[in-house]
XYZ file of C-alpha atoms in Angstrom:
645
model
C 21.069 48.369 103.368
C 23.243 46.491 103.344
C 25.219 48.093 100.437
C 25.651 51.038 102.388
C 26.427 48.409 105.578
C 28.360 46.933 104.336
C 30.361 50.280 102.367
C 29.621 51.797 105.582
C 31.930 49.050 107.268
C 33.956 48.777 104.183
C 34.893 53.226 104.925
C 35.148 52.452 109.099
C 37.583 49.546 107.803
C 39.418 51.995 105.534
C 39.740 54.939 107.527
C 40.462 52.570 110.559
C 43.717 51.933 108.523
C 43.776 54.733 107.582
C 43.974 56.021 110.672
C 46.126 53.511 111.171
C 48.444 54.479 109.012
C 48.680 58.071 109.451
C 49.339 57.425 113.263
C 52.594 54.792 112.263
C 53.075 57.299 109.725
C 52.798 60.338 112.603
C 54.646 58.047 114.117
C 57.817 57.676 112.099
C 57.357 61.274 111.671
C 58.025 61.676 114.960
C 61.000 59.416 115.870
C 61.894 60.664 112.204
C 61.165 64.265 114.101
C 62.891 63.063 117.336
C 66.069 61.199 115.357
C 66.616 64.776 113.369
C 67.486 66.853 116.767
C 69.682 64.159 117.799
C 71.082 65.229 115.235
C 71.180 68.321 114.600
C 71.563 68.703 118.799
C 75.331 65.951 117.871
C 76.251 67.935 115.155
C 75.435 71.485 117.268
C 77.487 69.397 120.348
C 80.180 68.581 116.979
C 79.723 72.113 116.570
C 80.357 74.026 119.648
C 83.141 71.198 119.820
C 85.152 72.065 117.429
C 84.318 75.652 116.802
C 85.644 75.833 121.035
C 88.945 73.448 119.928
C 89.454 75.935 117.300
C 89.203 78.968 119.663
C 91.661 76.505 121.814
C 93.892 76.369 119.016
C 93.127 79.962 117.408
C 94.670 81.438 121.396
C 96.923 78.653 121.744
C 98.682 79.829 118.116
C 98.214 83.612 119.554
C 100.334 82.737 121.857
C 103.052 80.976 120.032
C 102.833 84.232 117.848
C 103.019 86.696 120.937
C 106.527 83.725 122.359
C 107.334 83.788 118.529
C 107.906 87.349 117.894
C 109.654 86.909 121.618
C 111.303 84.683 120.698
C 112.576 87.614 116.700
C 112.855 89.916 118.832
C 115.544 88.357 120.973
C 117.363 87.193 117.912
C 116.723 89.805 116.409
C 118.068 91.722 120.181
C 121.288 88.624 119.546
C 122.547 89.292 116.349
C 121.916 93.313 116.596
C 124.331 92.044 119.714
C 126.362 89.756 117.140
C 126.161 92.473 114.430
C 128.134 94.916 116.732
C 130.806 92.479 117.892
C 131.277 91.051 114.294
C 131.800 95.147 113.365
C 134.260 95.468 116.341
C 136.081 92.532 116.014
C 135.879 93.087 112.542
C 137.384 97.095 113.996
C 139.874 94.769 115.373
C 141.101 92.681 113.024
C 141.784 95.469 110.582
C 143.823 96.652 113.605
C 145.149 93.990 113.844
C 146.268 93.301 110.386
C 148.209 96.965 110.059
C 149.843 96.133 113.407
C 150.565 93.314 112.143
C 151.534 94.810 108.582
C 153.680 97.353 110.930
C 155.440 94.085 112.837
C 155.689 92.363 109.332
C 156.862 95.536 108.358
C 159.928 96.466 111.589
C 160.987 92.303 111.956
C 161.268 93.130 107.762
C 163.985 96.337 109.055
C 165.397 94.237 112.145
C 165.863 91.375 109.350
C 167.473 93.103 106.890
C 169.621 95.657 110.198
C 170.389 92.333 111.572
C 171.584 90.695 108.405
C 173.161 94.464 107.327
C 174.673 93.935 111.053
C 175.949 90.534 110.382
C 177.833 91.498 107.215
C 178.881 94.345 108.842
C 180.094 91.705 111.841
C 181.918 89.421 109.508
C 183.888 92.063 107.423
C 185.219 93.712 110.628
C 185.462 91.087 111.957
C 187.691 89.481 108.923
C 189.931 92.928 108.798
C 190.207 93.577 112.512
C 191.602 90.060 112.481
C 192.970 90.686 109.210
C 194.984 93.531 109.949
C 195.359 91.836 114.225
C 197.068 89.422 112.601
C 199.185 90.939 109.973
C 200.694 93.242 112.951
C 200.386 89.848 115.011
C 203.142 88.499 112.000
C 205.670 91.984 112.173
C 205.471 91.628 115.588
C 206.211 88.418 115.243
C 208.791 89.262 112.286
C 210.467 92.638 113.728
C 210.472 90.238 117.830
C 212.424 87.741 115.342
C 214.584 89.917 114.081
C 215.397 91.811 117.235
C 215.120 88.692 118.464
C 218.554 87.821 116.042
C 219.605 91.399 116.597
C 220.553 90.388 119.859
C 221.673 87.090 118.533
C 224.343 87.912 117.106
C 224.528 91.140 119.291
C 225.501 88.836 122.310
C 227.091 86.393 120.143
C 230.045 89.042 119.256
C 230.196 90.808 122.768
C 230.913 86.849 122.926
C 232.949 86.691 120.870
C 235.273 90.480 121.958
C 235.318 89.023 125.208
C 237.497 86.356 124.249
C 238.916 89.101 121.986
C 239.457 90.491 125.273
C 240.762 87.565 127.311
C 243.234 87.531 123.931
C 244.441 91.077 123.900
C 244.352 91.025 127.366
C 247.738 91.403 127.191
C 248.151 93.361 124.040
C 245.748 95.684 126.021
C 248.902 98.287 127.535
C 249.808 98.145 123.986
C 246.092 99.251 122.831
C 244.330 101.151 124.643
C 243.784 103.999 122.552
C 241.391 101.346 120.423
C 239.682 99.298 123.884
C 238.333 102.534 124.852
C 236.974 102.786 121.449
C 235.905 99.607 121.868
C 234.260 99.700 124.965
C 232.158 103.008 123.277
C 231.405 101.212 121.377
C 230.782 97.672 123.351
C 228.315 100.666 125.647
C 226.453 101.816 123.145
C 225.496 98.235 121.827
C 224.410 97.682 125.156
C 222.257 100.868 125.831
C 221.032 99.656 121.905
C 219.993 96.070 123.413
C 218.858 97.048 126.712
C 216.059 99.216 124.212
C 215.997 96.560 121.967
C 215.463 94.624 124.660
C 212.403 97.273 125.909
C 211.064 97.316 122.250
C 210.715 94.062 122.624
C 208.943 94.310 125.977
C 206.320 97.136 124.801
C 205.586 95.220 121.765
C 205.110 92.070 123.449
C 202.650 94.638 125.897
C 201.746 95.726 123.155
C 200.257 92.365 121.216
C 199.387 90.804 125.130
C 196.944 94.220 125.372
C 196.110 93.710 121.300
C 195.210 90.351 121.698
C 193.383 91.729 124.791
C 191.073 93.615 123.084
C 190.695 91.294 120.620
C 189.646 88.596 122.683
C 186.864 91.579 124.568
C 186.106 92.957 120.338
C 185.312 89.140 119.669
C 183.332 88.816 123.302
C 181.792 91.671 122.877
C 180.191 91.011 119.440
C 179.738 87.144 120.304
C 177.741 88.146 122.493
C 176.056 91.368 120.665
C 174.997 88.725 117.642
C 173.896 86.108 120.592
C 171.502 88.250 122.111
C 171.190 89.112 118.546
C 170.440 85.785 117.378
C 168.586 86.073 120.891
C 166.125 88.925 120.212
C 165.661 87.681 116.324
C 164.110 84.687 118.357
C 162.020 86.641 119.927
C 160.703 88.227 117.576
C 160.319 84.664 115.398
C 158.163 83.763 118.083
C 156.615 86.786 118.612
C 155.889 86.814 115.199
C 154.012 82.905 115.222
C 152.746 83.553 117.975
C 150.474 86.711 116.420
C 150.351 84.505 113.049
C 149.205 82.323 115.192
C 146.629 84.116 117.371
C 146.020 86.026 114.303
C 144.739 82.841 112.515
C 143.042 81.584 115.453
C 140.684 85.783 115.758
C 140.668 84.326 112.014
C 139.452 81.640 112.283
C 136.880 82.915 115.720
C 135.780 85.276 112.734
C 135.185 82.897 109.959
C 133.124 81.231 112.981
C 131.534 83.959 113.722
C 130.442 84.944 110.354
C 129.816 81.097 109.910
C 127.203 81.756 113.032
C 125.529 84.909 112.698
C 124.740 83.592 108.671
C 123.259 80.510 110.115
C 121.540 83.259 112.659
C 120.090 85.377 109.880
C 119.469 82.038 107.732
C 117.617 80.776 110.636
C 115.670 84.956 111.619
C 115.087 85.394 107.740
C 113.183 81.375 107.715
C 111.634 82.242 111.113
C 110.379 85.271 109.351
C 108.956 83.345 106.774
C 107.871 81.257 109.102
C 106.776 83.938 110.913
C 105.005 85.786 107.038
C 103.535 82.079 107.099
C 102.034 82.011 110.221
C 100.491 85.463 109.840
C 99.064 84.896 106.257
C 98.331 81.453 107.547
C 96.247 82.743 110.824
C 94.368 85.210 107.488
C 93.316 82.896 106.272
C 92.099 81.271 108.969
C 91.111 84.301 110.567
C 88.614 84.427 107.117
C 87.762 80.937 107.640
C 86.915 81.508 111.042
C 84.683 84.757 109.913
C 82.628 82.449 107.550
C 82.540 79.781 109.891
C 80.977 81.566 111.654
C 78.807 83.171 109.112
C 78.202 79.726 108.696
C 77.414 79.133 112.502
C 75.679 81.985 111.985
C 73.096 81.169 109.663
C 72.481 77.505 110.187
C 71.744 78.674 113.988
C 69.335 81.128 112.222
C 68.157 78.037 110.507
C 68.087 75.264 112.960
C 66.500 78.150 114.551
C 63.205 77.840 111.554
C 63.882 74.418 112.064
C 63.673 74.276 115.549
C 60.053 76.768 114.866
C 59.059 74.772 111.831
C 59.968 71.263 114.240
C 58.088 73.185 117.442
C 54.739 74.204 114.804
C 54.730 70.466 113.262
C 54.382 69.314 116.569
C 51.841 71.648 117.472
C 50.230 70.944 114.137
C 50.906 67.251 115.255
C 49.649 67.472 118.794
C 46.510 68.771 116.543
C 46.388 65.765 114.901
C 46.973 63.865 117.551
C 44.065 66.252 119.849
C 41.894 64.334 115.829
C 42.631 61.620 115.877
C 40.988 61.069 119.029
C 38.197 62.566 118.766
C 37.756 60.468 115.480
C 38.848 57.112 117.645
C 36.397 58.641 119.913
C 33.375 58.283 117.190
C 34.687 55.527 115.896
C 34.563 53.490 118.861
C 31.485 54.884 119.306
C 30.912 53.400 115.151
C 31.551 51.008 116.207
C 29.694 50.502 120.012
C 26.141 51.394 117.085
C 27.245 48.612 115.158
C 28.008 46.115 117.907
C 24.539 47.155 119.033
C 22.895 46.248 115.882
C 24.445 43.436 115.814
C 23.632 42.241 119.030
C 20.034 43.467 118.180
C 21.137 40.967 114.477
C 21.465 38.664 117.305
C 18.034 38.402 119.269
C 16.875 38.574 115.946
C 18.324 35.756 114.664
C 18.082 33.186 118.245
C 14.225 34.602 118.463
C 14.321 33.230 114.488
C 16.224 30.518 115.761
C 13.484 29.573 118.823
C 11.341 29.953 116.257
C 12.260 28.009 113.929
C 12.833 25.065 116.746
C 9.282 25.870 117.532
C 8.493 24.907 113.804
C 9.777 22.085 114.335
C 8.547 20.462 116.852
C 5.274 21.634 115.463
C 6.224 20.268 112.799
C 8.110 17.831 113.978
C 5.661 14.455 112.550
C 6.514 15.558 108.654
C 7.463 13.355 106.531
C 10.357 13.292 105.630
C 10.838 14.925 101.985
C 9.440 17.675 102.881
C 11.456 18.301 105.869
C 14.514 20.021 103.218
C 12.005 21.879 101.642
C 10.678 23.134 104.883
C 14.196 23.776 106.019
C 14.892 26.392 103.110
C 11.346 27.449 104.048
C 11.995 28.206 107.189
C 16.148 29.500 105.914
C 14.264 31.039 103.651
C 11.604 33.075 105.846
C 14.246 33.367 108.956
C 17.251 36.094 106.203
C 13.681 37.341 105.312
C 12.751 37.788 109.062
C 15.995 40.077 109.533
C 15.689 41.638 106.499
C 12.091 42.867 107.854
C 13.236 43.438 111.200
C 17.147 45.287 109.516
C 14.508 47.364 107.337
C 12.526 48.386 110.173
C 15.954 49.570 111.944
C 16.888 51.143 108.807
C 13.692 52.923 107.279
C 12.908 54.305 111.431
C 13.162 58.292 110.946
C 15.660 58.988 113.512
C 18.049 56.517 112.694
C 17.940 57.003 109.163
C 19.042 61.445 110.212
C 21.598 59.998 113.540
C 23.063 58.177 110.797
C 23.610 60.312 107.275
C 24.371 63.664 110.403
C 27.375 61.107 112.146
C 28.437 60.362 108.080
C 28.475 63.986 107.380
C 30.282 65.080 110.343
C 32.891 61.335 109.853
C 32.728 62.573 106.437
C 33.081 66.092 106.927
C 36.107 65.007 110.163
C 37.589 63.098 107.345
C 37.637 65.423 105.267
C 39.665 68.246 107.647
C 42.194 65.457 108.556
C 43.089 64.174 105.371
C 44.060 68.422 104.573
C 45.574 68.368 107.779
C 47.614 65.861 107.276
C 47.826 67.030 103.730
C 49.253 70.034 105.067
C 51.485 68.310 107.225
C 52.966 66.133 104.449
C 53.666 69.108 103.024
C 55.150 70.299 106.001
C 57.072 67.084 106.646
C 58.242 67.134 103.165
C 59.778 71.182 103.725
C 60.686 70.535 106.449
C 62.309 67.642 104.776
C 64.176 69.558 101.914
C 65.655 72.104 104.861
C 67.240 69.104 107.026
C 68.384 68.076 103.718
C 69.433 71.429 102.652
C 71.082 71.767 106.498
C 72.546 68.735 105.728
C 73.831 69.469 102.678
C 75.533 72.258 104.795
C 76.781 70.539 107.457
C 78.873 67.788 104.816
C 80.285 71.203 103.895
C 80.461 73.298 107.146
C 81.662 69.089 107.583
C 84.365 69.076 104.592
C 85.488 72.046 105.312
C 86.386 72.171 109.613
C 88.411 68.714 108.096
C 90.408 70.819 105.761
C 90.319 73.524 109.176
C 91.639 70.611 110.909
C 93.962 69.192 108.317
C 95.348 73.175 108.005
C 95.690 73.075 111.671
C 97.311 69.789 112.176
C 100.654 71.028 109.468
C 100.667 74.261 111.270
C 101.106 72.670 114.378
C 103.496 70.359 112.230
C 104.951 73.436 111.457
C 105.173 75.452 114.529
C 106.498 71.873 116.263
C 109.322 71.874 113.610
C 110.477 75.413 113.753
C 110.165 74.606 117.758
C 112.755 71.901 118.315
C 114.726 73.729 115.935
C 114.628 76.915 118.275
C 115.376 74.468 121.272
C 112.020 75.520 122.782
C 110.487 73.365 125.111
C 106.595 74.515 125.811
C 104.453 72.906 128.067
C 100.761 72.109 126.682
C 97.996 72.077 129.394
C 97.317 68.607 128.608
C 100.690 68.253 130.602
C 100.610 70.637 133.295
C 97.219 70.563 134.910
C 93.610 68.100 134.807
C 92.163 67.563 131.975
C 89.376 67.621 133.503
C 89.536 70.711 134.738
C 91.508 72.447 132.322
C 87.984 71.575 129.857
C 85.431 72.850 131.822
C 87.250 75.565 131.921
C 88.364 76.070 129.082
C 84.242 75.482 128.033
C 83.414 77.919 130.844
C 85.887 80.526 129.434
C 85.055 79.328 125.310
C 81.602 81.331 125.197
C 84.031 84.612 127.036
C 86.745 84.090 124.346
C 84.793 84.361 121.231
C 83.067 87.644 122.340
C 87.186 88.659 122.340
C 87.791 87.600 119.554
C 84.976 89.781 118.588
C 86.564 92.357 121.147
C 89.527 90.894 119.844
C 89.013 91.971 115.907
C 87.237 94.919 116.885
C 90.106 96.009 118.371
C 92.383 95.389 115.937
C 90.115 97.047 113.906
C 90.888 100.345 115.726
C 95.138 98.816 115.345
C 94.907 98.666 112.450
C 93.622 102.417 112.311
C 95.206 104.074 114.365
C 98.639 102.020 112.966
C 97.927 104.350 110.605
C 97.340 106.727 111.318
C 100.655 106.721 113.152
C 102.169 105.506 110.323
C 101.203 108.706 109.336
C 102.362 110.390 112.058
C 105.908 109.054 111.562
C 106.238 110.192 108.269
C 104.882 113.643 109.228
C 107.949 113.596 112.471
C 109.993 111.786 110.929
C 109.657 115.365 107.936
C 110.227 117.191 111.040
C 112.907 115.397 111.952
C 114.201 116.042 108.603
C 113.686 119.603 108.478
C 114.812 119.450 112.772
C 118.478 117.514 110.900
C 118.624 119.851 108.037
C 117.958 123.223 110.885
C 120.557 120.951 113.154
C 123.473 121.076 109.533
C 122.918 124.140 108.749
C 123.023 125.634 112.426
C 126.429 123.034 112.653
C 127.441 124.793 109.937
C 127.220 128.533 110.943
C 127.899 127.858 113.950
C 131.887 126.240 112.435
C 131.481 128.780 109.675
C 131.011 131.561 113.153
C 133.991 129.430 114.488
C 136.472 129.866 111.428
C 135.511 133.539 111.177
C 136.203 134.172 115.286
C 139.192 131.887 114.577
C 140.218 133.791 111.404
C 139.141 137.337 113.443
C 141.479 136.322 116.277
C 144.803 135.655 113.567
C 143.921 138.578 111.625
C 143.643 140.706 115.695
C 147.210 138.310 116.443
C 148.557 139.526 112.608
C 146.968 143.211 113.190
C 148.638 143.235 116.868
C 152.214 141.924 115.264
C 152.584 144.369 112.359
C 152.103 146.920 114.728
C 154.965 145.317 116.753
C 156.940 144.675 113.248
C 156.161 148.046 112.591
C 157.462 149.221 116.195
C 160.443 147.093 115.924
C 161.213 147.949 112.302
C 160.932 151.696 114.201
C 163.394 150.696 116.499
C 165.524 148.997 113.536
C 165.017 152.378 111.647
C 166.666 154.863 114.815
C 169.063 151.691 115.149
C 170.315 152.557 112.083
C 169.959 155.700 112.002
C 172.469 155.158 114.956
C 175.389 152.597 113.786
C 175.182 154.825 110.688
C 176.220 157.727 113.068
C 178.541 155.818 114.439
C 179.765 154.236 111.406
C 180.546 158.013 110.597
C 182.258 158.446 114.279
C 183.952 154.975 113.492
C 185.212 156.320 109.820
C 186.046 159.517 111.310
C 188.282 158.091 113.934
C 189.743 155.661 111.739
C 190.626 158.255 109.460
C 192.577 160.460 112.447
C 193.864 156.698 113.481
C 195.384 155.794 110.244
C 196.721 159.151 109.439
C 198.238 158.797 113.420
C 199.512 154.913 113.255
C 201.015 155.047 109.359
C 203.903 155.742 111.128
C 203.806 153.048 113.444
C 202.741 150.620 111.240
C 205.726 151.541 109.706
C 208.148 151.120 111.886
C 206.345 147.514 113.380
C 206.620 146.084 109.907
C 210.405 146.434 109.322
C 210.787 144.596 113.193
C 208.386 141.909 111.912
C 210.533 141.719 108.795
C 213.677 140.983 111.015
C 211.912 138.635 113.658
C 211.116 136.529 109.688
C 214.278 136.612 108.925
C 216.408 135.836 112.158
C 213.535 132.954 112.197
C 214.093 131.163 108.961
C 217.544 131.284 110.104
C 217.298 129.549 112.665
C 215.458 127.420 110.674
C 218.031 127.307 109.063
C 220.437 125.643 111.331
C 218.790 123.894 112.658
C 217.579 121.323 109.180
C 221.460 121.863 109.177
C 221.952 120.214 112.151
C 218.918 117.808 111.511
C 221.107 116.279 108.464
C 224.123 116.588 110.624
C 222.250 113.981 113.154
C 220.759 111.581 110.126
C 224.115 111.706 108.777
C 225.904 110.400 112.004
C 223.246 108.271 112.252
C 223.964 106.810 109.291
C 226.830 106.661 109.961
C 226.222 105.282 112.829
C 223.997 102.503 110.813
C 226.608 101.611 108.648
C 229.531 101.269 111.448
C 226.584 99.075 113.290
C 226.453 97.396 109.989
C 229.856 96.693 110.077
C 230.413 95.167 113.397
C 227.123 92.350 112.054
C 228.926 92.231 109.446
C 232.376 90.686 111.327
């Protein structure tokens, strides 16, 4: 029985230790579950914050994409305007080039004309100057000859006067030769007057020629000045046109450079837009994957919550069982305490009995004291053992202890089974938590990569914004951050729903776009057919107009043929009339010829006589002219003789 008690004590102590260990493990499980709950809540908050941040970034990207598309549309419109302006500039340049070539041709023609006019004017001036110089020289020679003649005549007159003075005495004897001399002198005076008149006439003529020469030279000078001025103005206009052309060429080059830069920027923007679209597609696919993973994580979290709830329920049941076990252990401890109290009472009774024995045997010897004490101790132990055996051997106590131990063993077995189930569920939750941690780590890695891509895209977008000169205000700069955050946190769920609606709407739009493209193709085919029909109708209208024009021309030709036929008929009638008139005239002429032959013969005779008379008169005139020439020759010879004298 002592062994059983010791075993029961050891079992109780072991049970207490195991219960304490289980309590510690349960508390550790509670703490770990609380920590896992806190970690899961933190992860959920982080995931929600990251998802909200991703939604914000997606909204920002969508807004930026809309703005970029607007900017691209504006740039495309500006490029179209620039292309139209460049085409107009090209046309203007071509027209100006043609105009400049025409002006160059005109300038070259004017140059050739100016040079030819210069050459002609110079040659004409030289010829006129030479002719005028030769005429002046001839006039001067004639004037000098006349002056010499006049001087000689004056000398002759003075000599004759002297001779007259000398021959005054001989005048009476020489009256007849003096009269001849006077006649000669008078003739000489008349000749001198005529020569003086000729000299005056020649002087006037020379003055007129000089004046005309001066006026011609002045006119030529003015014309040369005008030509040189026109040449200078034409050269200035040419230089001005060249400068304008150079400026326009520079402007066109600059515009072409600007257009090429704009086109390169547009191409870069298109490539960037395509990259952004591809990145957005990848982001949307990654977002879908993340949403799927989030949904799976939410399902797993819900499963974990269910497991946690089940574990909590099992924990509560275990706690109830532990509390029951604690109550039972307390009952056992009270029973043990009662037993110990009984043992103490027995020991106290034995001690009192021993003390009475000691008092009775105090007179014994000291030799037997040790043996007596040993016997007393042995008796005490035997009394205690007997007392215990009595207490244990009682049937009521044995059945109670057996029932209690059986119940305790069953409860312990149930508790062990529950603990095993809790441990298995705990291990399952641990494995699930590990799997969820791995998935969360993967999600975090994906979110990190997504965040890196987002940062790169943000950097690219900022770079494009800096290139395009876009200055966009972020909501962080524009408003209060707290209100924005609250408003955005409230709108996150709405935006998620909107995103799904937008994705469905995008799918519908893609389907509608495909259908519209098919309709557009059909419309284009129909429009092509319509264009072909329009071309055919235009060609038919052209052919109809040409046929109408030809019909009009045929009608006009028919009218002309009718008119010509009528005119031909009229001409035939007139010819017949003329033929009849000619026949009549011939008959009349024959009659007139027959009647007028005699008259003609008489007129011919008269004409012959008049011709003979005229020839005789011409002969007489020739003779008179010869006589006058001979008289003039004689006069010249006499003048020469007088000059010699």
